[in-house]
Coordinates of C-alpha atoms in Angstrom, one line a residue:
Chain A
M23 CA 37.1 -36.9 33.5
L24 CA 35.6 -39.5 31.3
L25 CA 34.4 -41.4 34.4
N26 CA 32.8 -38.2 35.7
K27 CA 30.9 -37.7 32.4
R28 CA 29.7 -41.3 32.4
F29 CA 28.5 -40.8 36.0
I30 CA 26.6 -37.7 35.0
N31 CA 25.0 -39.7 32.1
L32 CA 24.0 -42.3 34.6
K33 CA 22.5 -39.8 36.9
L34 CA 20.5 -38.3 34.0
A35 CA 19.2 -41.7 33.0
A36 CA 18.1 -42.4 36.5
L37 CA 16.4 -39.0 36.7
L38 CA 14.6 -39.6 33.4
A39 CA 13.6 -43.1 34.5
A40 CA 12.2 -41.7 37.8
V41 CA 10.2 -39.1 35.9
F42 CA 8.8 -41.6 33.5
M43 CA 8.0 -44.1 36.2
H44 CA 6.3 -41.5 38.3
G45 CA 4.3 -40.3 35.3
S46 CA 3.1 -43.8 34.4
L47 CA 2.3 -44.5 38.1
S48 CA 0.0 -41.5 38.5
A49 CA -1.7 -42.4 35.2
Q50 CA -2.2 -45.9 36.4
Q51 CA -3.7 -44.6 39.6
M52 CA -6.2 -42.3 37.8
E53 CA -7.2 -45.2 35.6
S54 CA -7.7 -47.6 38.4
A55 CA -10.0 -45.3 40.4
Y56 CA -12.4 -45.3 37.5
D57 CA -11.8 -49.0 36.8
L58 CA -12.7 -49.8 40.4
I59 CA -16.0 -48.1 40.0
A60 CA -16.6 -49.9 36.7
R61 CA -15.7 -53.2 38.4
M62 CA -18.1 -52.4 41.2
A63 CA -21.0 -52.0 38.8
K64 CA -20.3 -55.4 37.5
A65 CA -19.8 -57.1 40.9
S66 CA -23.0 -55.8 42.5
K67 CA -24.9 -57.8 40.0
E68 CA -22.9 -60.9 39.2
L69 CA -21.8 -62.1 42.6
S70 CA -23.6 -64.3 45.0
Y71 CA -23.3 -63.2 48.5
K72 CA -25.0 -62.9 51.8
G73 CA -24.3 -60.5 54.6
L74 CA -25.4 -57.9 57.1
F75 CA -25.2 -54.2 56.5
T76 CA -25.9 -51.1 58.5
Y77 CA -27.4 -47.8 57.3
E78 CA -26.7 -44.8 59.4
Y79 CA -28.4 -41.4 59.1
R80 CA -28.0 -38.6 61.6
G81 CA -26.9 -40.9 64.4
Q82 CA -29.6 -43.4 63.8
L83 CA -28.6 -46.9 62.9
R84 CA -30.5 -49.5 60.9
S85 CA -29.4 -53.0 60.2
V86 CA -30.4 -55.1 57.2
K87 CA -29.8 -58.7 56.3
V88 CA -29.3 -59.5 52.6
V89 CA -29.0 -62.5 50.4
H90 CA -28.1 -62.0 46.8
L91 CA -28.0 -65.0 44.5
V92 CA -27.2 -65.5 40.9
R93 CA -28.6 -68.7 39.4
E94 CA -28.8 -69.5 35.8
G95 CA -28.2 -65.9 34.8
Q96 CA -31.0 -64.6 37.0
T97 CA -30.6 -62.6 40.1
Y98 CA -32.6 -63.1 43.3
E99 CA -32.6 -61.0 46.4
R100 CA -33.9 -61.2 49.8
I101 CA -33.7 -58.1 52.0
V102 CA -34.8 -58.2 55.7
H103 CA -34.9 -55.2 58.0
M104 CA -33.5 -56.4 61.3
D105 CA -34.9 -53.7 63.5
G106 CA -37.9 -51.4 63.6
P107 CA -41.0 -52.2 61.7
E108 CA -40.8 -55.6 60.0
R109 CA -40.0 -55.3 56.4
E110 CA -38.9 -58.1 54.1
I111 CA -38.5 -57.9 50.3
V112 CA -38.0 -60.8 48.0
R113 CA -37.0 -59.7 44.6
R114 CA -36.5 -61.6 41.4
G115 CA -34.2 -59.2 39.7
D116 CA -32.6 -58.7 36.3
H117 CA -31.1 -61.1 34.0
L118 CA -27.4 -60.7 34.0
S119 CA -27.6 -59.7 30.4
C120 CA -29.9 -56.9 31.3
M121 CA -28.1 -53.6 31.0
R122 CA -29.7 -50.5 32.4
P123 CA -28.5 -46.9 31.8
A124 CA -26.8 -46.8 35.2
D125 CA -24.9 -50.0 34.4
M126 CA -23.8 -48.5 31.1
L127 CA -22.7 -45.2 32.7
L128 CA -20.8 -46.8 35.5
R129 CA -19.1 -49.4 33.3
G130 CA -17.9 -46.6 31.0
S131 CA -19.9 -47.5 28.0
P132 CA -21.0 -44.2 26.6
L133 CA -24.7 -43.6 26.4
R134 CA -26.3 -41.6 23.6
I135 CA -28.5 -38.8 24.7
N136 CA -29.7 -36.2 22.2
D137 CA -26.8 -37.0 19.9
S138 CA -24.2 -36.4 22.5
Y139 CA -22.5 -39.0 24.8
A140 CA -22.9 -39.0 28.5
H141 CA -19.8 -39.9 30.5
L142 CA -19.7 -40.3 34.2
E143 CA -16.3 -38.6 34.3
D144 CA -17.7 -35.4 32.8
Y145 CA -19.7 -34.8 36.0
Y146 CA -17.5 -36.4 38.7
D147 CA -13.9 -36.5 39.7
F148 CA -12.5 -39.9 40.9
Y149 CA -9.7 -40.2 43.5
I150 CA -8.2 -43.2 45.2
R151 CA -8.0 -42.5 48.9
G152 CA -6.0 -45.4 50.1
N153 CA -6.9 -48.6 51.7
A154 CA -9.0 -49.6 54.6
R155 CA -10.6 -52.7 56.2
I156 CA -14.4 -53.1 56.2
A157 CA -16.4 -56.2 57.2
G158 CA -13.1 -58.0 57.8
R159 CA -12.0 -57.4 54.2
K160 CA -9.4 -55.3 52.4
V161 CA -11.0 -52.4 50.5
A162 CA -9.9 -49.6 48.3
L163 CA -11.4 -46.2 49.1
V164 CA -12.5 -44.1 46.2
E165 CA -13.8 -40.6 46.6
V166 CA -16.2 -39.4 43.9
L167 CA -16.7 -35.7 43.9
P168 CA -19.2 -33.8 41.7
K169 CA -17.9 -31.1 39.4
D170 CA -21.1 -29.0 39.9
K171 CA -23.4 -28.2 42.7
L172 CA -26.3 -30.2 41.2
R173 CA -25.5 -33.5 42.8
Y174 CA -23.8 -35.1 45.9
G175 CA -20.5 -36.7 46.2
Y176 CA -19.6 -40.2 47.6
I177 CA -16.9 -42.1 49.3
V178 CA -17.1 -45.7 48.4
A179 CA -15.1 -48.6 49.7
I180 CA -14.7 -51.4 47.1
D181 CA -13.7 -54.9 48.1
K182 CA -10.3 -55.6 46.6
E183 CA -10.9 -59.2 45.8
T184 CA -14.4 -59.1 44.4
G185 CA -15.1 -55.5 43.6
L186 CA -18.3 -55.3 45.6
M187 CA -19.1 -52.0 47.3
L188 CA -18.8 -52.5 51.0
Q189 CA -19.3 -49.0 52.1
S190 CA -20.9 -45.9 50.6
I191 CA -21.0 -42.5 52.3
L192 CA -23.1 -39.7 50.7
L193 CA -21.4 -36.3 51.0
S194 CA -23.1 -33.0 51.0
Q195 CA -21.9 -30.1 48.9
S196 CA -19.8 -28.9 51.8
G197 CA -18.2 -32.3 52.1
K198 CA -20.1 -33.4 55.2
P199 CA -21.3 -37.0 55.4
L200 CA -25.0 -37.3 55.1
E201 CA -25.6 -41.0 55.4
R202 CA -23.5 -44.1 55.6
F203 CA -24.1 -47.5 54.2
Q204 CA -21.7 -50.2 55.4
Y205 CA -21.4 -54.0 55.5
V206 CA -20.5 -55.4 58.9
D207 CA -20.3 -59.0 57.7
I208 CA -20.3 -60.5 54.3
S209 CA -19.6 -63.9 52.8
F210 CA -19.2 -64.8 49.1
V211 CA -20.5 -68.2 48.4
A212 CA -20.9 -69.9 45.1
D213 CA -24.1 -71.7 46.1
I214 CA -26.6 -70.3 48.5
D215 CA -29.3 -72.5 49.6
S216 CA -32.7 -71.6 48.0
F217 CA -34.1 -71.8 51.5
E218 CA -32.3 -68.6 52.4
L219 CA -34.2 -66.9 49.7
S220 CA -37.6 -68.1 50.7
S221 CA -39.5 -65.6 52.8
G222 CA -40.0 -66.1 56.5
M223 CA -42.8 -63.6 56.7
A224 CA -46.4 -63.8 55.5
D225 CA -46.6 -60.3 54.2
S226 CA -43.2 -59.9 52.5
E227 CA -43.1 -57.7 49.4
D228 CA -42.6 -59.8 46.3
I229 CA -41.2 -57.8 43.5
D230 CA -40.9 -59.1 40.0
V231 CA -38.7 -56.7 38.1
N232 CA -39.9 -55.3 34.8
Q233 CA -37.3 -56.3 32.3
S234 CA -38.6 -54.0 29.5
A235 CA -36.2 -51.2 30.6
C236 CA -33.2 -53.3 29.7
L237 CA -31.1 -51.6 27.0
E238 CA -30.9 -53.4 23.7
N239 CA -28.0 -51.3 22.4
N240 CA -26.4 -48.0 23.2
Q241 CA -29.6 -46.1 23.0
T242 CA -31.4 -44.5 25.8
T243 CA -35.0 -45.6 26.5
Q244 CA -37.5 -43.4 24.7
P245 CA -40.6 -42.7 26.7
E246 CA -43.8 -43.6 25.1
R247 CA -45.7 -40.5 24.2
S248 CA -46.3 -38.5 27.4
E249 CA -48.1 -35.3 27.7
W250 CA -45.4 -33.9 30.0
E251 CA -41.8 -33.1 29.5
P252 CA -39.1 -31.8 31.8
Q253 CA -37.7 -28.6 30.2
W254 CA -34.6 -28.8 32.3
L255 CA -32.6 -31.7 33.6
P256 CA -29.3 -31.6 35.5
P257 CA -26.6 -32.3 32.8
G258 CA -25.5 -36.0 32.7
F259 CA -28.8 -37.4 33.8
V260 CA -30.5 -39.9 31.4
L261 CA -33.9 -41.5 31.4
S262 CA -33.6 -45.0 32.8
S263 CA -37.3 -46.0 33.1
Y264 CA -40.7 -44.7 32.3
Q265 CA -44.0 -45.9 33.6
P266 CA -47.1 -44.7 31.7
A267 CA -50.2 -43.7 33.6
G268 CA -52.3 -46.6 34.7
A269 CA -55.6 -46.9 36.4
D270 CA -54.3 -44.8 39.3
G271 CA -53.5 -41.9 37.0
Q272 CA -49.8 -41.9 37.9
E273 CA -47.1 -41.5 35.4
S274 CA -43.4 -41.8 36.5
W275 CA -40.0 -41.2 35.1
M276 CA -36.6 -42.2 36.6
Y277 CA -33.4 -40.5 35.7
T278 CA -29.8 -41.4 36.6
D279 CA -26.3 -40.0 36.0
G280 CA -24.9 -43.4 36.9
L281 CA -24.6 -42.7 40.6
A282 CA -27.5 -40.4 41.7
V283 CA -31.1 -41.1 40.8
F284 CA -34.3 -39.2 41.0
S285 CA -37.9 -39.9 40.0
I286 CA -40.6 -37.7 38.7
F287 CA -44.2 -38.6 39.5
I288 CA -47.2 -36.9 37.9
D289 CA -50.6 -37.6 39.4
S290 CA -54.0 -36.7 38.1
N291 CA -56.1 -38.7 40.6
E292 CA -58.7 -37.2 42.9
Q293 CA -56.7 -37.6 46.1
S294 CA -53.3 -36.2 45.2
R295 CA -54.9 -33.2 43.5
Q296 CA -55.9 -31.9 46.8
F297 CA -52.4 -31.8 48.2
P298 CA -50.8 -28.4 48.7
P299 CA -47.3 -27.7 47.3
L300 CA -44.8 -29.0 49.8
D301 CA -41.3 -30.1 50.5
A302 CA -40.7 -33.4 52.2
K303 CA -37.6 -35.1 53.3
L304 CA -36.9 -38.7 54.5
G305 CA -33.2 -39.1 55.4
T306 CA -31.3 -38.0 52.4
T307 CA -34.2 -38.4 50.1
V308 CA -36.0 -35.1 49.2
A309 CA -39.4 -34.7 47.6
V310 CA -40.7 -31.6 46.1
L311 CA -44.4 -31.4 45.3
T312 CA -45.7 -28.7 43.0
K313 CA -49.1 -28.2 41.3
A314 CA -49.9 -27.6 37.7
N315 CA -53.1 -26.9 35.7
Y316 CA -53.6 -28.3 32.3
N317 CA -56.8 -28.6 30.3
D318 CA -58.8 -27.6 33.3
Q319 CA -57.4 -30.4 35.3
H320 CA -55.2 -30.3 38.3
Y321 CA -52.0 -32.3 38.5
A322 CA -49.6 -33.0 41.3
I323 CA -45.9 -33.1 40.2
C324 CA -43.5 -34.7 42.6
V325 CA -39.7 -34.9 42.2
V326 CA -38.1 -37.4 44.5
G327 CA -34.4 -38.3 44.8
E328 CA -31.1 -38.3 46.6
I329 CA -30.2 -35.0 45.2
P330 CA -29.8 -31.5 46.7
R331 CA -33.1 -29.8 47.3
S332 CA -32.3 -26.9 45.0
T333 CA -31.8 -29.4 42.1
A334 CA -35.1 -31.0 42.9
N335 CA -36.8 -27.6 42.9
Q336 CA -35.3 -26.7 39.6
I337 CA -36.4 -29.9 38.0
A338 CA -39.9 -29.6 39.4
S339 CA -40.4 -26.1 38.2
A340 CA -39.4 -27.0 34.7
I341 CA -41.9 -29.7 34.0
R342 CA -44.5 -28.5 31.5
P343 CA -47.3 -30.1 29.5
L344 CA -46.1 -30.7 25.9
A345 CA -49.2 -29.1 24.5
T346 CA -48.5 -25.7 26.0
L347 CA -44.9 -25.9 24.7
N348 CA -46.0 -26.7 21.2
K349 CA -48.7 -24.0 21.0
P350 CA -46.5 -21.0 20.6
S351 CA -44.5 -22.6 17.8
E352 CA -47.7 -23.6 16.0
E353 CA -49.0 -20.1 16.3
A354 CA -45.7 -18.8 14.9
Q355 CA -46.1 -21.2 11.9
G356 CA -49.6 -20.1 11.3
S357 CA -48.8 -16.4 11.1
Chain B
M19 CA 39.9 -26.1 45.6
S20 CA 39.0 -24.0 42.5
D21 CA 35.6 -25.7 42.6
S22 CA 34.8 -24.4 46.1
K23 CA 36.1 -20.9 45.2
E24 CA 33.9 -20.9 42.2
R25 CA 30.9 -21.8 44.3
L26 CA 31.7 -19.2 46.8
A27 CA 31.9 -16.5 44.1
E28 CA 28.5 -17.7 42.9
S29 CA 27.1 -17.3 46.4
L30 CA 28.6 -13.9 46.8
S31 CA 27.0 -12.8 43.6
A32 CA 23.7 -14.2 44.8
L33 CA 24.1 -12.4 48.1
M34 CA 24.4 -9.1 46.2
D35 CA 21.1 -9.8 44.6
G36 CA 19.7 -10.9 48.0
E37 CA 19.1 -14.4 46.7
T38 CA 21.2 -16.5 48.9
T39 CA 19.9 -19.3 51.0
E40 CA 20.7 -19.3 54.7
I41 CA 23.3 -22.1 54.2
E42 CA 25.1 -20.1 51.6
L43 CA 25.1 -17.0 53.8
H44 CA 26.6 -19.0 56.6
R45 CA 29.3 -20.4 54.3
I46 CA 30.2 -16.9 53.1
L47 CA 30.4 -15.5 56.7
K48 CA 32.5 -18.5 57.8
E49 CA 34.8 -17.9 54.8
V50 CA 35.1 -14.2 55.7
G51 CA 36.0 -15.2 59.3
I52 CA 38.6 -17.7 58.2
D53 CA 40.7 -15.9 55.7
Q54 CA 40.8 -12.5 57.6
G55 CA 42.4 -11.3 54.5
Q56 CA 42.5 -7.6 53.7
I57 CA 40.7 -6.1 50.8
T58 CA 44.1 -5.7 49.1
D59 CA 44.6 -9.5 49.1
S60 CA 43.2 -10.5 45.7
K61 CA 42.3 -14.0 46.9
S62 CA 40.3 -12.9 49.9
V63 CA 36.5 -13.0 50.0
R64 CA 36.4 -9.4 51.0
H65 CA 38.4 -8.5 48.0
T66 CA 36.0 -10.4 45.7
W67 CA 33.0 -8.8 47.5
H68 CA 34.5 -5.3 47.0
R69 CA 35.3 -6.0 43.4
Y70 CA 31.8 -7.2 42.6
H71 CA 30.4 -4.1 44.1
M72 CA 32.7 -1.9 42.1
V73 CA 31.7 -3.7 38.9
S74 CA 28.1 -3.3 39.7
A75 CA 28.4 0.3 40.7
S76 CA 30.3 1.2 37.5
M77 CA 27.8 -0.7 35.4
A78 CA 25.1 1.3 37.1
G79 CA 27.0 4.5 36.4
E80 CA 27.5 5.3 40.1
P81 CA 30.7 6.8 41.5
V82 CA 33.2 4.1 42.2
S83 CA 35.3 4.3 45.4
R84 CA 38.3 2.3 46.4
L85 CA 38.0 3.2 50.0
D86 CA 37.5 0.4 52.4
M87 CA 35.5 1.6 55.4
S88 CA 34.7 -1.8 56.8
A89 CA 37.4 -1.8 59.5
S90 CA 36.5 1.7 60.8
I91 CA 32.8 0.8 60.8
S92 CA 33.2 -2.3 62.8
A93 CA 35.5 -0.5 65.2
A94 CA 32.8 2.1 65.7
V95 CA 30.2 -0.5 66.2
D96 CA 32.3 -2.2 68.8
A97 CA 32.8 1.1 70.6
E98 CA 29.0 1.6 71.0
G99 CA 28.3 0.0 74.4
A100 CA 24.5 0.4 74.2
H101 CA 24.2 -2.3 71.7
R102 CA 25.9 -4.9 73.8
I103 CA 23.4 -7.6 74.7
H104 CA 22.9 -8.3 78.3
P105 CA 23.4 -12.0 79.1
L106 CA 19.8 -12.2 80.6
Q107 CA 18.4 -10.6 77.5
K108 CA 20.3 -13.2 75.4
F109 CA 18.7 -15.9 77.5
M110 CA 15.2 -14.4 77.0
N111 CA 15.8 -14.1 73.3
S112 CA 16.7 -17.8 73.0
T113 CA 13.6 -18.9 75.1
G114 CA 11.4 -16.7 72.9
R115 CA 12.8 -18.4 69.9
F116 CA 12.3 -21.8 71.5
A117 CA 8.6 -20.9 72.2
I118 CA 8.1 -19.9 68.6
A119 CA 9.8 -23.1 67.5
A120 CA 7.6 -25.1 69.8
S121 CA 4.4 -23.5 68.6
V122 CA 5.5 -24.1 65.0
A123 CA 6.0 -27.7 65.9
M124 CA 2.5 -27.8 67.4
V125 CA 1.0 -26.2 64.4
A126 CA 2.8 -28.7 62.2
V127 CA 1.5 -31.6 64.3
L128 CA -2.0 -30.3 64.4
G129 CA -1.8 -29.4 60.7
V130 CA -0.7 -32.8 59.8
Q131 CA -3.4 -34.4 61.8
Q132 CA -6.0 -32.2 60.3
L133 CA -4.8 -33.0 56.8
N134 CA -5.0 -36.7 57.7
S135 CA -8.4 -36.6 59.3
P136 CA -10.5 -36.5 56.1
D137 CA -9.5 -40.1 55.7
P138 CA -12.9 -41.5 55.0
S139 CA -12.5 -44.6 57.1
S140 CA -12.2 -42.4 60.2
V141 CA -15.4 -40.5 59.6
D142 CA -16.8 -41.2 63.0
A143 CA -20.2 -41.6 64.4
I144 CA -20.1 -38.4 66.4
Q145 CA -19.9 -36.4 63.2
F146 CA -23.0 -38.1 62.0
A147 CA -24.8 -37.5 65.3
E148 CA -23.9 -33.9 65.4
M149 CA -24.4 -32.7 61.9
D150 CA -27.4 -30.8 60.9
I151 CA -28.7 -31.6 57.4
N152 CA -30.8 -28.4 57.5
G153 CA -27.7 -26.4 58.1
A154 CA -25.9 -28.2 55.3
E155 CA -28.4 -27.3 52.8
Q156 CA -31.0 -24.6 53.3
N157 CA -34.5 -25.1 52.1
S158 CA -35.2 -22.7 49.4
G159 CA -38.2 -20.5 49.7
P160 CA -40.1 -19.8 52.9
A161 CA -41.6 -23.0 54.1
I162 CA -44.7 -22.6 56.3
Q163 CA -45.0 -25.0 59.1
F164 CA -48.0 -27.3 59.6
P165 CA -51.3 -25.6 60.1
S166 CA -53.1 -26.4 63.3
G167 CA -54.7 -29.5 61.8
F168 CA -51.3 -31.2 61.5
Q169 CA -51.0 -31.8 65.2
P170 CA -50.1 -35.5 65.2
S171 CA -47.3 -35.0 62.7
I172 CA -45.7 -32.2 64.7
Q173 CA -44.3 -34.9 67.0
A174 CA -43.1 -36.8 64.0
R175 CA -41.5 -33.6 62.8
T176 CA -39.5 -33.1 65.9
V177 CA -38.4 -36.7 65.7
S178 CA -36.6 -36.3 62.5
A179 CA -35.7 -32.7 62.6
G180 CA -34.4 -32.6 66.2
G181 CA -32.1 -35.5 65.9
N182 CA -32.3 -36.5 69.6
N183 CA -35.3 -38.7 69.4
K184 CA -36.5 -40.5 72.4
T185 CA -40.0 -41.4 71.3
S186 CA -39.4 -43.2 68.0
Q187 CA -36.5 -45.0 66.7
H188 CA -37.4 -44.5 63.1
L189 CA -37.3 -41.8 60.6
V190 CA -40.6 -40.3 59.5
P191 CA -40.7 -38.1 56.5
V192 CA -40.5 -34.4 57.4
V193 CA -43.2 -32.6 55.5
Q194 CA -43.3 -28.9 55.1
V195 CA -46.3 -27.3 53.4
R196 CA -45.3 -24.4 51.3
K197 CA -48.5 -22.5 51.3
A198 CA -51.1 -22.2 54.0
A199 CA -53.6 -24.5 52.3
N200 CA -57.3 -24.4 53.0
Q201 CA -57.3 -27.9 54.5
Q202 CA -59.0 -29.8 51.7
F203 CA -56.8 -32.8 52.3
S204 CA -56.3 -35.2 55.1
E205 CA -53.0 -35.4 56.7
N206 CA -53.0 -39.2 56.7
E207 CA -53.7 -39.3 53.0
L208 CA -50.8 -36.9 52.3
R209 CA -48.5 -39.0 54.5
A210 CA -49.5 -42.2 52.8
Y211 CA -49.0 -40.6 49.5
M212 CA -45.5 -39.4 50.4
D213 CA -44.6 -42.9 51.8
D214 CA -45.9 -44.5 48.6
I215 CA -43.9 -42.3 46.4
M216 CA -40.7 -42.7 48.3
L217 CA -41.2 -46.4 48.4
K218 CA -41.7 -46.5 44.6
H219 CA -38.7 -44.3 44.2
S220 CA -36.5 -46.5 46.3
N221 CA -37.6 -49.7 44.5
N222 CA -36.8 -48.1 41.2
A223 CA -33.5 -46.7 42.5
A224 CA -32.4 -50.2 43.6
L225 CA -32.9 -51.3 40.0
N226 CA -31.7 -48.3 38.1
S227 CA -28.6 -47.3 40.1
N228 CA -25.6 -49.2 41.2
Q229 CA -26.1 -48.5 44.8
G230 CA -27.0 -52.2 45.4
M231 CA -29.1 -52.7 48.5
L232 CA -28.8 -49.1 49.7
P233 CA -32.1 -47.8 48.5
F234 CA -33.9 -50.5 50.4
A235 CA -32.3 -49.3 53.6
R236 CA -33.3 -45.7 53.1
V237 CA -37.1 -46.4 53.3
T238 CA -38.8 -48.3 56.0
K239 CA -42.5 -49.1 56.2
S240 CA -42.8 -46.7 59.2
G241 CA -45.5 -44.7 57.4
A242 CA -47.5 -47.8 56.6
N243 CA -47.4 -48.8 60.2
S244 CA -48.4 -45.5 61.6
N245 CA -51.4 -45.6 59.2
K246 CA -52.5 -48.8 60.7
E247 CA -52.6 -47.4 64.2

């Protein structure tokens, strides 16, 4: 009888242990899905690698060669389109210390917007979906699903060893794949010959990145005084860069929620004023052009991004000149 | 021994409430078959069954009967020839059951496969080729097609909207004018403008998102090339 009791106790202990272990396991899994994403954000910047990736959209395939080099805290990139019209980009990128809003959001550092903190996990659910093999390397698959209908979802494959994203599939709201980005070959090397970065083409695009948008602390970038302001933004999106109007009369804003990005362009120049309101689409990128009148001047407002068209429309229709917004309140104060 | 009796009693009580599992029911029926005891035998299953019903009936305030009609009922059932199952019918029944079992197995196999198929690594190219982005997300608002002046781009439009493109290997922005405009703009200018804006967006996106090289892949200089022509 005593033996029996002891046995029952043992069984109970085993059961409890199993429950606890299971609990901690699932907690660990949830944590690591998000950790993987945070690690990915770091890896894409800090690693030196060269490889070949494919981009697939509606059955069309495009291949691109890439060299990414980090030297003395500075990133350099060379991107060569391998098929179709020749295109080569040589880019001197960010300092490693440069943190942009998307970096902050993905790495889990909260960003302050209007006295509240933006967290990636408020807008997306993260799930680990097992393992796979891509470009000859072991990867962990993470499914990132939006909690609302304002943005798309993703399936990303993250290299287990380095944390670099080796595959990214954009998912429509109904869960269909819209586009696929995937490495076919990649090598991580500590020292890439500078020769590989030098352009082989006469008319390559040399881009020197503007470092002013780097974040000093946990504050979002404040745009310099603009005459326009979006009255509605999809929740979770923060301003990541602002370009004031130059000689071409074009102002631009870029917003990100850490994963998705969209830009707003406002043009006052002669040419773009003639354009009719329109919808355009290039692959998964949508553009919505609307018109506005302000101070007897015509403006073209264009929202561009990898977001659902309905979201782009909603943003575009909510962009107003600040002056018209302030007017009613001034009148109210006067009376 | 007492343990199994206890368990049997529990099963019996569950059977009264209609809450037995199939295994329990089988065990009860087997037990009934084994002991063959009469209702008068206080140890038999039948006796327990009868007692339970008496208790339950008295608790519910129903008339309690000590009569055991089970023997006469089963005798009457045996006498009824019409309910005897023909051997062929028996066979048919069993094949029918087999068919159902087989189809259940099929469903199970299919079901499992379907559950497994969203495995992202197996998202195949056919799915990409067949899907229709316009079907996936409807354009909001009536979009008017190009006015007659847009002739050259109609080809470009079919290229990216149709999916089966033979003429061009590269994506060209699909542009849909919302209002019939009175043609104050040139189509080339509009196209160049859209290309410029999408290029600026992709360059910015490469910097301000963590999609790495992806934004560079989305945009080609196809528009710039077509302008040169």
